[in-house]
XYZ file of N, CA, C and O in Angstrom:
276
model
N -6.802 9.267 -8.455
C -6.768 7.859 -8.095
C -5.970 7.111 -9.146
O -6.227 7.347 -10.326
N -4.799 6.022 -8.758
C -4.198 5.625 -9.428
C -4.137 3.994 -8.894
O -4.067 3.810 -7.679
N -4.157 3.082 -9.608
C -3.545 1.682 -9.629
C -2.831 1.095 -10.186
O -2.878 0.777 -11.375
N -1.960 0.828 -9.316
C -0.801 0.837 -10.363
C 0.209 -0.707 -9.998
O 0.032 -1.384 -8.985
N 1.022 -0.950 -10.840
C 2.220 -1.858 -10.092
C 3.254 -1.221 -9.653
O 3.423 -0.002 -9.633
N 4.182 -2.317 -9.181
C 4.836 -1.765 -8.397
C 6.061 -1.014 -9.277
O 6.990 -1.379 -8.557
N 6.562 -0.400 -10.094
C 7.049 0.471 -10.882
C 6.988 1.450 -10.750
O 7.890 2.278 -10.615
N 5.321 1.629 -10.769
C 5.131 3.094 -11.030
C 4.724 3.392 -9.731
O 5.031 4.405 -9.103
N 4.036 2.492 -9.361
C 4.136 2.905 -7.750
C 5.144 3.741 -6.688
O 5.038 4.644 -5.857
N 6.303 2.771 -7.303
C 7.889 3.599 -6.447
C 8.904 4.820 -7.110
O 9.909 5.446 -6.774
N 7.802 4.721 -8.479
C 8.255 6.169 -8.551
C 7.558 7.571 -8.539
O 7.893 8.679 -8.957
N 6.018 6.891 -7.637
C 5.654 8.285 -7.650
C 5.815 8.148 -6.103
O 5.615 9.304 -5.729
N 6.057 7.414 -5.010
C 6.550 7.442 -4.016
C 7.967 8.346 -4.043
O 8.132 9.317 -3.304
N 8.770 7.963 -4.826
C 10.501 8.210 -4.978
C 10.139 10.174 -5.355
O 10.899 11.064 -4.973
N 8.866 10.416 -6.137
C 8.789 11.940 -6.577
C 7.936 12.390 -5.506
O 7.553 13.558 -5.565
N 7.615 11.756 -4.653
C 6.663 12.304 -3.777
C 4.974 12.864 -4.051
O 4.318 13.802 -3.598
N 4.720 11.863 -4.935
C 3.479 12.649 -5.650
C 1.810 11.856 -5.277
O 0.700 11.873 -5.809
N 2.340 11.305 -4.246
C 0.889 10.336 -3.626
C 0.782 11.365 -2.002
O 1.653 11.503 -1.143
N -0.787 12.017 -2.059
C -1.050 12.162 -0.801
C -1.774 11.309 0.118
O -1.657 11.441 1.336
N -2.655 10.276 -0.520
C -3.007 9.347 0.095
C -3.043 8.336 -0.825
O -3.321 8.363 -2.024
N -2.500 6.809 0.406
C -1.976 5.719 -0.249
C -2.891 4.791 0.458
O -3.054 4.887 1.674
N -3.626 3.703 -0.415
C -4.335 3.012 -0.133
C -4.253 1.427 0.010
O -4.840 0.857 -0.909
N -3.760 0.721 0.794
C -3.144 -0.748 1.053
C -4.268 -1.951 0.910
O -4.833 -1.970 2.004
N -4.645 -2.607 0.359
C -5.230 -3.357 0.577
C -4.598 -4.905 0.805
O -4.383 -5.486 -0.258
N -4.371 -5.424 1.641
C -3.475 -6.497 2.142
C -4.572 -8.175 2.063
O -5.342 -8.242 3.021
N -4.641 -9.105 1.304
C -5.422 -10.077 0.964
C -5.198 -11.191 2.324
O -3.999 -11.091 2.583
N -5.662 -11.936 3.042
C -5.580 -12.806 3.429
C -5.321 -13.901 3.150
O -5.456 -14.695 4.082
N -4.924 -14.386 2.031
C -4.561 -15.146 0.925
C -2.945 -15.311 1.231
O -2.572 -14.158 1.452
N -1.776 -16.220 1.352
C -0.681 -16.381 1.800
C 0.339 -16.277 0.271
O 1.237 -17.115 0.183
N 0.225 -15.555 -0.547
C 1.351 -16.034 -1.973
C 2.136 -16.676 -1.370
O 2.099 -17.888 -1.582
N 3.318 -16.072 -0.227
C 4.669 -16.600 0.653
C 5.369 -15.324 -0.146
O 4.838 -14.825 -1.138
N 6.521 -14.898 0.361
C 7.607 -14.291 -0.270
C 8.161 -14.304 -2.052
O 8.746 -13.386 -2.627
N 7.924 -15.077 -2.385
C 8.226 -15.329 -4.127
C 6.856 -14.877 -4.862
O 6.702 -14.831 -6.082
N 5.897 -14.553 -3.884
C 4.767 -14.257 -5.267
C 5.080 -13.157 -6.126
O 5.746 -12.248 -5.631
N 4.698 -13.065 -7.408
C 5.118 -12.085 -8.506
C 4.999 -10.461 -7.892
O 3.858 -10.163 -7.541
N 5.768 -9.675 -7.771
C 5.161 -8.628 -7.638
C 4.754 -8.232 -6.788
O 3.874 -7.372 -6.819
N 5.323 -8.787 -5.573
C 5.358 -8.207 -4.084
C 5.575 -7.110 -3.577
O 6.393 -6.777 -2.719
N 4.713 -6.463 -4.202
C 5.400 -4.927 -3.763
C 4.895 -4.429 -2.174
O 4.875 -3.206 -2.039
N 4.436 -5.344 -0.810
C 4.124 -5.371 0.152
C 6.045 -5.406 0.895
O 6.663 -4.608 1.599
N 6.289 -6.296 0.481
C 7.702 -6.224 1.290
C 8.454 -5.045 0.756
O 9.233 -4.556 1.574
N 8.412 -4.493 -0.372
C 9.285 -3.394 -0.889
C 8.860 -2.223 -0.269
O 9.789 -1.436 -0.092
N 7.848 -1.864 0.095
C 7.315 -0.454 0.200
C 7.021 -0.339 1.733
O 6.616 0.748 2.145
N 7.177 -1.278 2.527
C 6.735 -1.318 3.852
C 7.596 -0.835 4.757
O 7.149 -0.112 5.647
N 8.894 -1.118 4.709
C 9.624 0.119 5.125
C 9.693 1.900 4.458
O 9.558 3.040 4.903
N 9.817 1.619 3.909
C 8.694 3.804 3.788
C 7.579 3.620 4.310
O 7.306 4.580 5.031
N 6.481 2.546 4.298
C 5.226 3.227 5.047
C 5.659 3.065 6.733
O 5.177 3.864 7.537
N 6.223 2.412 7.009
C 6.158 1.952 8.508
C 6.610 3.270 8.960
O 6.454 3.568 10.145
N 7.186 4.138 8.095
C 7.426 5.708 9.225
C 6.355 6.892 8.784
O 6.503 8.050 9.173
N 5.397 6.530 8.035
C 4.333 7.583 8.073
C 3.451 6.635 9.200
O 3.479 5.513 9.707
N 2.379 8.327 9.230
C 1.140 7.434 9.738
C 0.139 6.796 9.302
O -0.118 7.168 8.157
N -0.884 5.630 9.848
C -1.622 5.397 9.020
C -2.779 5.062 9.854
O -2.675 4.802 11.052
N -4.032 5.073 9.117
C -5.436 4.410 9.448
C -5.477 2.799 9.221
O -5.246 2.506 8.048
N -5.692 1.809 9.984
C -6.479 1.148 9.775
C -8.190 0.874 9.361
O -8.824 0.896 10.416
N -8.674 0.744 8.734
C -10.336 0.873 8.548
C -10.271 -0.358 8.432
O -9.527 -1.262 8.054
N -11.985 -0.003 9.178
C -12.633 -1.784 9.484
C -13.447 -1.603 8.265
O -14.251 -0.671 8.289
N -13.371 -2.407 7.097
C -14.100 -2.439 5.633
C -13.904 -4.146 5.876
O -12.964 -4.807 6.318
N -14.781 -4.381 5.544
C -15.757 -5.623 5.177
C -15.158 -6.672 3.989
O -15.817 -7.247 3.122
N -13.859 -6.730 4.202
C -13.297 -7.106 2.576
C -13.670 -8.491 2.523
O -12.625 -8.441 1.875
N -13.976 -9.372 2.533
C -13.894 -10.935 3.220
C -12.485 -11.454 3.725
O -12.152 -12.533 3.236
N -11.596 -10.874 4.623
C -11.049 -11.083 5.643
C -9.431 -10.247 4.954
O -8.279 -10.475 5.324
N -9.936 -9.201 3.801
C -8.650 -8.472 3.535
C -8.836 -7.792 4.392
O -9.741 -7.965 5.209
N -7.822 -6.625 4.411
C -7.330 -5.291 5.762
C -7.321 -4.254 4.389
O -7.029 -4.441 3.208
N -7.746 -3.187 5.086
C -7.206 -1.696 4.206
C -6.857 -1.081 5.042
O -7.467 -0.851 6.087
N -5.397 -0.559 4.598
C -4.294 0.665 5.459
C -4.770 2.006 4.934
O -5.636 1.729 4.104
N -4.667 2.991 4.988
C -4.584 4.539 4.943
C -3.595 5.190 4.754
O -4.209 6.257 4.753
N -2.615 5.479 4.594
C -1.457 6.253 4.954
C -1.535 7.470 4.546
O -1.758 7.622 3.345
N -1.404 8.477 5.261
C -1.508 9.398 5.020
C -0.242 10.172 4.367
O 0.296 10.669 5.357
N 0.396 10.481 3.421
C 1.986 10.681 2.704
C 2.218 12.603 3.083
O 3.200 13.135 3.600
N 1.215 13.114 2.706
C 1.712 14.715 2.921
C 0.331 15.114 4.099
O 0.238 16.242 4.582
């Protein structure tokens, strides 16, 4: 289990070294300029794996699944 920013994030994406990737998406709006958006960067690579949605209880966040290998 790793948490990470988005740095190290895209380079263990870029080495292929995440088998499962865990999204947690806030309901909260930053807009496009928030620091460290690594939702718009990485969403084209996830949009061609598959993924789980789970219904988890976040107070109105979402958690993705993706499954990588």
């Amino acid at each position: 289990f790793v948490e990470s920013g988005s740095k190290l994030l895209n380079s263990f994406l870029k080495d292929n070294l995440i088998d499962r990737f865990y999204l947690f998406i806030s309901n909260k709006k930053l807009g496009t300029n928030g620091k460290n958006n690594i939702k718009s960067k990485i969403m084209n690579f996830l949009n061609i794996k598959s993924n789980i949605k789970e219904n988890v209880n976040l107070n109105g966040d979402e958690l993705f699944i993706y499954k990588l290998k």
